[in-house]
Amino acid sequence: MFFHAATKKMAALLRSARLLKFSPSGLLQIAGTKRTGLPLGRLYSGAVCGGRSGICLREISPVCRHTSSLVWPYAAGCVRNFTVATERRDDAGVMVQSKQAQQFDWALAKLDNSVKRTGRITKTLLLRIFLDACRSGYPSSNQALLLLRSCGSLLPEVPQEERIKLAHRVWEKLKELGAQYDVSHYNALLKVYLQNEFKFSSTEFLAKMEAANVQPNRVTYQRLIAAYCQEGDIEGASTILEFMKSKDLPITEAVFSSLVTGHARAGDIESAKNILTVMKGAGIDPGPDTYVSLLNVYAEEGDLESIKQTLEAAERADCSLMDRDILHVILTLSKAGHHQHIAEMVERLRHERGYIPDAINLCLSLVTQGQEDPAFQILKTFPTLLSSNSYDSPNLGNFFLRHCINMDTSLEKIAHYCKELQASNLHSSPLTFTLYCALDATKTGTSLELMKLLKDQNLPVRPHYFWPLLTRHMKDENTDGVLEVMKGMQDLGMSSDAETLSRYILPFFPNIDVARQAFKDAGISIDYEELLHSQIRVLAVNNLAELYTQLSNPSFPSLDLNVFRTSLITGFKKSTNVEDMVKLTDLLYKDERFTTGNSTTADSTAFFLYNLIDSMSPEQVKAQEDILRKFFNQLQAQKMTISANIYKGIKNLLDFYHRPELIKDVLALVEPNEKVSNVSLSPVVTGTEKNMLALESRLAELKAENKPLTTVFRRLIQALCAEENLQRALELKQEYEDKMTVGHYATLISLCCRLNNVEEALNLKREISRKDSSVALDVSKYLALVKVLAVNGRIEDAVDILKEMKEKATLNDVHTHTLFHVLNDVAAVGQASTVQQLQDTIFTLGLAKPSKRLCGPWITAYLNSKDIPGAMEAVEQCQKRYNQLPSMHDIIVALVENGDTELLQKAMDFVSREYGEMMMMYDLFFGFLQTGRYREARKIIETPGLRAKPGRFQWYAEKCILNNQLEALEQMVDMTAKLFECDRDEMYNYILRLCKETNNWQKAEAVWMKMQEENLIPRERTLRLLADILKSNGQDVPFEVPEPWYEQAATTEQGKAPAAARSGTDYQGRLLALCKKGKAREAYGIMKDINSKGVALDPIVYDHLIRSFLAEGLAEDAMTVKKVATSHIPGFKLSDAAQSLLIITYSKKGRTRDALDKLKSMLQLDHLPMNLAINLLVQALGNQGDVAGIQEVESLTKSFGTSPNLSSMVFVNNTALAHIKNGDVASAVELLEGIYTSPDSTNPSMSFIFRKVLESGNDLALDKLNAMAERLANHFDCYKPASDLFVLLLDANRVEDAKFLLDRCNALAEQREVLLSFVAQSAQTPGQVGKIKNLLSLIPDCIEKEVLYPYLMKCHVLDKDLPAAKALHEQMQREGMVVDELSLKRLAVLYREVGETAPFPEPPESFRFYANKLKERAAKAQVAAEE
């Protein structure tokens, strides 16, 4: 009754607000003003919030904050203030509602990421999330709240009217779908109205809330006051204030800030100003929001002097205004038309962190509202900031120019902005970029005008600029639009080239005559020859019969085949009419009109045939084999011939495609006098020793016959050096001195350096210099000489070599990497002075720039000789001379290990002085971690104010992964759990990567548990990595990796237990630490000792100990601890995590009844266990053949709503396995077939079932499942089951079975994604290259070489198989492939590990760097393909 009465009273007050007659002493009378009103002292007394409590009205929020705190401060987890809630559509419990809200976490993550990076979201992203929510069919309240709150100032690129329409659309649609709205949703809608300055009726708004049975709260009233004040309606605001006072609702700073705006917009500036005095009298200090409101008041009036005074007053009041506050004032000045004052405010910007995103958003908002000039003025403040941060910004303002195009800003303005940007060297090519934006938006008129501007500035305008416009008009079937573009090209003095005509213009017209008439009518002149060429190209692609008619006409002019060869090949590949293909080929073969230059018609046509086969994929050749056979046979009947060389080229292609029958048909075309055998001659492979003997014998023969022997001599020298037979190589050098070239000497020098034969290497170098002093060696040979000379103490000779390098060679970044290894090898023998001399020479000569990496070996040399003070002195010298700080971590580790506190303090003071305290603390933290001083490390990382440094964490984690330091890595992850801005997913990902390297699936599973306990939502890559570890070790994956989105089941936090006695506090930290380390037994012993002394512990300690035992599968010990806890804490209950672990333990031990009972007890309490628990229980029931048990679990979970990551296939797969376990394979097949033949089937994976059946050796079940997979593939085009079985057979080395399946389901060869996934998965583990080769033996052309070879290289490197890796590298080079840097890096490391020198420079960056580079390239390629 109270609710209804209060709401009706409020609505009545608002309805009558404008009818009230105020007396001189009426509402809101403020001292010193002429306005009347209720005295503020009465109105605010007794209900005032002190300090700065209340709602912040500043709409431009810091970009660095999370969206969850930025956009929706009352989101999931907060208790909403409502009295009566609308009834739900079902009886789902509170826990399940929370679970359903978690299903939308991916949307939160996407928006959160966008806001953190840019401070805004795009309309496209918001609509995508909205449509996904609608498709879900039952959007939750949190989803609705998320979408509503995104329709305001976070959309600066969208006009305010459009934002409001979007908000109303979201509201109505989600309401229609059953979303339940409470007071937070209505408040969110009010906020959207305020941010978009939308006029609405407060009375109607409250009436709608009343009709929905939703009670307004304090925030509602505050925002209604703000809405009235936004319109200058003080009377309406006063009515609400009076009502709030009557209900003892607190009046916060937000209300006062609104009143400042309200009085000003009502025309009473003095009252607005005096609000600050009233606030102080009420005990509230004006905060930034109030001052910003007052500043905006003066900005609307254009009162610059009052703005300055207010800023000074805020400064005196110690009220710091941020850049975003000043930007808000600039926005107000712009909207009010007072542009002359903007420069004054711009000067007050301090360019704080986050300024750039905030300023970009302001510029976008201004352009959206038609205020381009102020936006451009703000844009010009960027370079100062960017240059001060050493950023290079040659293309400043891309976002500005793009948005101007999207908002249809006048071309004159855009041209002016472009001219000024280029004149100020702020943008390298603004006009060209603007044209790109206009083309991207397919704005024909704007694009053509911009092209005219480009031409006026003598900038190039190319034909392909018009393609986007033509493509759009063709898609829309807009003939006038196509002609308009062509007319525009003509006006620009450009003619349509052949490609533009053939691809984008002529296909639009039914024939060339219609096109020519249309061009003529539009006044467009087209060169006849170009039009003819384009017509031929179009016909070649689409109509071979008409093409033959045209070309065979004797009046047709000469036309080189090269003009339309590519189009003709496309047409041949599309055609099934062999007769047309033969007639055209015969015409080209006999008619000289289609050949120019020195080529004959026969040669041109034969080369065309080769290009035809070369352009076809293996799948195309296979599919068109019959057509090609008829084609070749009919060509032979026409007496057409090809040369032997062309035949060899085609034969090699068909060999690769595995089409031997076609080779015979091509062979028949070879000229009789050049007939060659169809059998390819393979080169004779002989052993190395036999080969060298043959070469020596051949060399002797050539010498005896006095014939040239250069080639044989070179090959023999290279072979001897490859076998490291230096003695025989030197003998040959002596014998054939006159035949020695610089290349021969270089090869011998390289061998001497490898064998550490310094004297012979130096002698050979001197011989070269004596023969020709101007000769320069390869840089790698020079560096090899420097290394061997320095290592053997010949430092002066090494310096001379470096000086010669400076004169004769040029070094690049790769050589700089080699220089580091040279210095490092010298440092390995502890020669610090030698390293220093080499380093000084290198830097002095300018062979390389000083860097931390190149300075490092000098420090390493001291550390290797245990001279830590010398190392510290060297670091100080590097900092002083080169501004570099190398190997500081190694020095700190050595100092900590030696316990040299005095020198450690000196080192820390040095680092702090040079690089700041933060750098020093991280150096010390990693030093303690590395030496096992974990307690000291924890003290460092828990220092107040310390922030996460992702780059430093990544560096140390990579170091731990490389050196297999699991304990140190785990400690780092554990210690940083509460560190500010620490990316927890990234930290756990490091541990999982190390688990992957060491194949430690037990630790990976434990990490998964920890992530669940920490309530962490892992990223997709982390889930994939964990899944890979578990799968590769034959373990069941307890989740389904989402593609492409992830959802994470929320774990219910344990309620707070009754407070325990505090006497056990001293012990609890130690017990919890032991539990986290997995030392449950030790912790249990301490607990028993504590309990015997009568000391009480907190419930959380008992719970952690129980979980530790359960993590080790010790259910009995865990229950013992539970009994102890119950005896000390009445009403003690296990946390959800502990109960989930108990279910897991019972399931693993086969105690499915106990696990099922525990699941039921949790569900009865409205709690859901972790997905892992449900997964393992269902799997255990499946292994026992308990179909009824699985159905019971499925029924229980469905009654409470399915968890986000719990797929329904968990129950289907395990039910099928249960049937198989019971010998009822037919039921399993029937169940699975029903899933795959269903119209709504998503083709889920069957790998789990096939793997289990293969592992059990149940051939009968496998045969029936195999038959089912074949049936689905051949009858229903459903290839997923057959593909899963095929790759699992390969993985189990059952090649014959896989071949049999492939023969019966040929389409498996086309399932590229599945096969590529198998190759990628196999390449993760050593010893799997045979499986990939088995796949290639069955389907040789299943994967492109560019994709396949890097995986093979990875396999060889994992297997430490250098000969195979070498052979693959050589094969890639022979085939003309560009070897990616990641493969080169892997191969170079393998060379180094086996003690050999790579014949190519090792890429200098890390593996991760090149892997990320490949991923980015692949992502760009995918985006380009999609576009």
Short mmCIF file of N, CA, C and O in Angstrom, two decimals, residues 999-1006 1008 1023-1041 1144 1148 1172 1175-1176 1179 1183 1214 1247-1249 1251-1252 1255 1288 1291 1321:
data_model
loop_
_atom_site.label_atom_id
_atom_site.label_comp_id
_atom_site.label_asym_id
_atom_site.label_seq_id
_atom_site.Cartn_x
_atom_site.Cartn_y
_atom_site.Cartn_z
N ASN A 999 54.74 -31.63 -20.78
CA ASN A 999 53.70 -32.66 -20.85
C ASN A 999 53.17 -33.03 -19.47
O ASN A 999 52.91 -34.20 -19.17
N ASN A 1000 52.99 -32.04 -18.61
CA ASN A 1000 52.57 -32.26 -17.22
C ASN A 1000 51.07 -31.98 -17.12
O ASN A 1000 50.64 -30.89 -16.75
N TRP A 1001 50.27 -32.98 -17.46
CA TRP A 1001 48.83 -32.75 -17.48
C TRP A 1001 48.25 -32.66 -16.07
O TRP A 1001 47.23 -32.01 -15.85
N GLN A 1002 48.91 -33.33 -15.08
CA GLN A 1002 48.40 -33.24 -13.71
C GLN A 1002 48.47 -31.81 -13.20
O GLN A 1002 47.51 -31.30 -12.58
N LYS A 1003 49.58 -31.14 -13.46
CA LYS A 1003 49.70 -29.75 -13.03
C LYS A 1003 48.73 -28.87 -13.79
O LYS A 1003 48.14 -27.94 -13.22
N ALA A 1004 48.52 -29.15 -15.06
CA ALA A 1004 47.57 -28.36 -15.85
C ALA A 1004 46.16 -28.49 -15.29
O ALA A 1004 45.41 -27.51 -15.21
N GLU A 1005 45.81 -29.71 -14.87
CA GLU A 1005 44.49 -29.92 -14.29
C GLU A 1005 44.36 -29.16 -12.97
O GLU A 1005 43.32 -28.58 -12.66
N ALA A 1006 45.45 -29.16 -12.19
CA ALA A 1006 45.43 -28.41 -10.93
C ALA A 1006 45.31 -26.91 -11.19
O ALA A 1006 44.63 -26.19 -10.45
N TRP A 1008 43.73 -25.60 -13.68
CA TRP A 1008 42.32 -25.38 -14.02
C TRP A 1008 41.48 -25.22 -12.77
O TRP A 1008 40.59 -24.37 -12.70
N LEU A 1023 41.82 -21.76 -22.84
CA LEU A 1023 41.02 -22.98 -22.86
C LEU A 1023 41.54 -23.95 -23.92
O LEU A 1023 41.62 -25.16 -23.69
N ARG A 1024 41.91 -23.43 -25.07
CA ARG A 1024 42.44 -24.30 -26.11
C ARG A 1024 43.74 -24.96 -25.67
O ARG A 1024 43.96 -26.15 -25.91
N LEU A 1025 44.59 -24.19 -25.05
CA LEU A 1025 45.87 -24.73 -24.59
C LEU A 1025 45.65 -25.82 -23.56
O LEU A 1025 46.27 -26.90 -23.62
N LEU A 1026 44.77 -25.57 -22.61
CA LEU A 1026 44.48 -26.58 -21.59
C LEU A 1026 43.88 -27.83 -22.23
O LEU A 1026 44.23 -28.96 -21.87
N ALA A 1027 42.97 -27.62 -23.17
CA ALA A 1027 42.37 -28.77 -23.85
C ALA A 1027 43.42 -29.58 -24.60
O ALA A 1027 43.39 -30.82 -24.59
N ASP A 1028 44.38 -28.90 -25.23
CA ASP A 1028 45.44 -29.61 -25.94
C ASP A 1028 46.26 -30.47 -25.00
O ASP A 1028 46.62 -31.61 -25.33
N ILE A 1029 46.59 -29.93 -23.83
CA ILE A 1029 47.39 -30.69 -22.87
C ILE A 1029 46.65 -31.94 -22.42
O ILE A 1029 47.21 -33.05 -22.39
N LEU A 1030 45.39 -31.78 -22.08
CA LEU A 1030 44.62 -32.93 -21.59
C LEU A 1030 44.40 -33.95 -22.70
O LEU A 1030 44.56 -35.16 -22.49
N LYS A 1031 44.07 -33.49 -23.91
CA LYS A 1031 43.82 -34.42 -25.01
C LYS A 1031 45.08 -35.20 -25.37
O LYS A 1031 45.02 -36.40 -25.62
N SER A 1032 46.22 -34.50 -25.41
CA SER A 1032 47.46 -35.17 -25.81
C SER A 1032 47.90 -36.22 -24.81
O SER A 1032 48.74 -37.06 -25.12
N ASN A 1033 47.35 -36.17 -23.61
CA ASN A 1033 47.66 -37.17 -22.60
C ASN A 1033 46.50 -38.14 -22.35
O ASN A 1033 46.47 -38.83 -21.34
N GLY A 1034 45.54 -38.14 -23.26
CA GLY A 1034 44.45 -39.09 -23.17
C GLY A 1034 43.46 -38.79 -22.07
O GLY A 1034 42.72 -39.68 -21.64
N GLN A 1035 43.43 -37.56 -21.59
CA GLN A 1035 42.51 -37.19 -20.52
C GLN A 1035 41.26 -36.54 -21.12
O GLN A 1035 41.31 -35.92 -22.18
N ASP A 1036 40.17 -36.70 -20.42
CA ASP A 1036 38.94 -36.07 -20.87
C ASP A 1036 39.00 -34.57 -20.62
O ASP A 1036 39.45 -34.13 -19.55
N VAL A 1037 38.54 -33.81 -21.58
CA VAL A 1037 38.50 -32.35 -21.43
C VAL A 1037 37.21 -31.99 -20.70
O VAL A 1037 36.12 -32.33 -21.15
N PRO A 1038 37.34 -31.30 -19.56
CA PRO A 1038 36.14 -31.04 -18.74
C PRO A 1038 35.30 -29.87 -19.22
O PRO A 1038 34.48 -29.36 -18.48
N PHE A 1039 35.51 -29.42 -20.43
CA PHE A 1039 34.74 -28.29 -20.95
C PHE A 1039 34.78 -28.37 -22.47
O PHE A 1039 35.56 -29.12 -23.04
N GLU A 1040 33.93 -27.60 -23.11
CA GLU A 1040 33.96 -27.49 -24.56
C GLU A 1040 34.53 -26.13 -24.92
O GLU A 1040 34.04 -25.11 -24.46
N VAL A 1041 35.56 -26.15 -25.71
CA VAL A 1041 36.19 -24.89 -26.09
C VAL A 1041 35.25 -24.14 -27.01
O VAL A 1041 34.89 -24.64 -28.08
N ILE A 1144 33.92 -34.82 -8.02
CA ILE A 1144 34.99 -35.24 -8.94
C ILE A 1144 35.74 -36.44 -8.39
O ILE A 1144 36.02 -37.42 -9.10
N LYS A 1148 35.94 -40.15 -10.11
CA LYS A 1148 37.19 -40.78 -10.55
C LYS A 1148 37.39 -42.14 -9.90
O LYS A 1148 38.03 -43.03 -10.47
N LEU A 1172 33.23 -29.19 -14.49
CA LEU A 1172 34.13 -30.34 -14.44
C LEU A 1172 33.51 -31.47 -13.63
O LEU A 1172 33.63 -32.65 -14.00
N ASN A 1175 30.74 -33.07 -15.70
CA ASN A 1175 31.36 -33.81 -16.80
C ASN A 1175 31.90 -35.15 -16.35
O ASN A 1175 31.63 -36.20 -16.94
N LEU A 1176 32.70 -35.12 -15.28
CA LEU A 1176 33.34 -36.35 -14.81
C LEU A 1176 32.32 -37.35 -14.27
O LEU A 1176 32.48 -38.56 -14.42
N GLN A 1179 30.70 -38.94 -17.28
CA GLN A 1179 31.64 -39.88 -17.90
C GLN A 1179 31.78 -41.15 -17.08
O GLN A 1179 31.85 -42.25 -17.64
N ASN A 1183 30.98 -44.88 -18.37
CA ASN A 1183 31.94 -46.00 -18.29
C ASN A 1183 31.33 -47.21 -17.61
O ASN A 1183 31.74 -48.36 -17.85
N ASN A 1214 27.99 -39.68 -23.70
CA ASN A 1214 28.17 -40.66 -22.64
C ASN A 1214 27.00 -41.65 -22.57
O ASN A 1214 27.18 -42.80 -22.17
N SER A 1247 34.50 -37.24 -31.74
CA SER A 1247 35.84 -37.72 -31.41
C SER A 1247 35.87 -38.44 -30.07
O SER A 1247 36.56 -39.45 -29.91
N PHE A 1248 35.12 -37.93 -29.10
CA PHE A 1248 35.13 -38.52 -27.77
C PHE A 1248 34.68 -39.98 -27.82
O PHE A 1248 35.31 -40.87 -27.24
N ILE A 1249 33.60 -40.25 -28.53
CA ILE A 1249 33.08 -41.62 -28.60
C ILE A 1249 34.04 -42.52 -29.36
O ILE A 1249 34.38 -43.62 -28.91
N ARG A 1251 37.23 -42.19 -29.81
CA ARG A 1251 38.46 -42.42 -29.05
C ARG A 1251 38.26 -43.46 -27.97
O ARG A 1251 39.09 -44.35 -27.76
N LYS A 1252 37.13 -43.34 -27.25
CA LYS A 1252 36.84 -44.31 -26.20
C LYS A 1252 36.70 -45.73 -26.77
O LYS A 1252 37.19 -46.71 -26.17
N GLU A 1255 40.12 -47.02 -27.77
CA GLU A 1255 40.92 -47.38 -26.60
C GLU A 1255 40.46 -48.70 -25.98
O GLU A 1255 41.27 -49.46 -25.45
N LEU A 1288 41.30 -39.89 -36.12
CA LEU A 1288 41.62 -40.71 -34.96
C LEU A 1288 42.28 -42.02 -35.37
O LEU A 1288 43.17 -42.53 -34.67
N ASP A 1291 45.74 -41.09 -36.04
CA ASP A 1291 46.43 -40.84 -34.78
C ASP A 1291 46.80 -42.15 -34.07
O ASP A 1291 47.80 -42.21 -33.36
N GLN A 1321 47.67 -30.21 -34.64
CA GLN A 1321 47.68 -30.89 -33.35
C GLN A 1321 48.86 -31.85 -33.25
O GLN A 1321 49.54 -31.93 -32.23
#
